[in-house]
Amino acid sequence: APAWREAPELVAPLLAQRLVPPAVPYLGVADLRLRALHDGRRLSFLLAWEDETVEDLDGIGAYHDAAAVMIPAARGQRPPVTMGAPGAPVDILQWRATWQRDVASQGKTGVDQIYPRVVHDVMPDDVLPPEAAALYWVGRAAGNPLSQTIRRTPVERVVAEGFGSTTHVADARPEGGGVHDDAGWSVVLTYPPAELAVAAPAAASFAVWLGSEENRGGRKQYADWVQLRLEGL
């Protein structure tokens, strides 16, 4: 969108996550280019970083590219960058390249795409009515966000109060998307409509995962809190 060109860009240095295990052994990407926009209701971030490869399929020993933005859940707070702390929650949006592929393929990404030479038996969907077949896909039936095949967004919203407390927000409607060129990824993450004039965050933190470097979970690069000032609010 043309408006992004008018938004000031900040180049934030990234750090290798070595505060807690599992840590990343070395820094995979050094800098993250950041921009932010709002319309009085929605808040969007544009993240861009160098990454020559696209990792958008998970498998045995294969991991996906991802990025996230974290803001304090309460106005005026700047919780510990370690995903908040008890009594100091954070609100996180995470984009996954695998989910971007799911959206683009309309749910046609699965084991056959990850392992093209796979040989498998008859699937429940092949022989049972949809309602009965759904019971065999336990994760989907339970509403596990990682198990869904039909996605409307490649972004997940979670809240946390420290490591190990990440909780999926089921009724959230985050928006976003990512595109890759020859140099790297550009990803937009958008918080759903909110009263920004009341709860405008004063800071944001960011993280990047490189699937080619086996990043996942705590194995990531992150940017410490960056001051955020939203003009007009």
GROMACS .gro file of N, CA and C in nm, residues 53 160 165 178 187:
model
   15
   53THR      N    1   1.578  -1.792   0.146
   53THR     CA    2   1.501  -1.915   0.125
   53THR      C    3   1.361  -1.901   0.181
  160ALA      N    4   0.021  -1.380   2.687
  160ALA     CA    5   0.118  -1.451   2.771
  160ALA      C    6   0.153  -1.366   2.892
  165SER      N    7   0.354  -1.966   2.920
  165SER     CA    8   0.216  -1.930   2.952
  165SER      C    9   0.136  -1.890   2.828
  178GLY      N   10   0.218  -1.226   0.433
  178GLY     CA   11   0.359  -1.212   0.402
  178GLY      C   12   0.387  -1.245   0.257
  187VAL      N   13   0.629  -0.878   0.591
  187VAL     CA   14   0.511  -0.931   0.660
  187VAL      C   15   0.436  -0.819   0.729
   0.00000   0.00000   0.00000
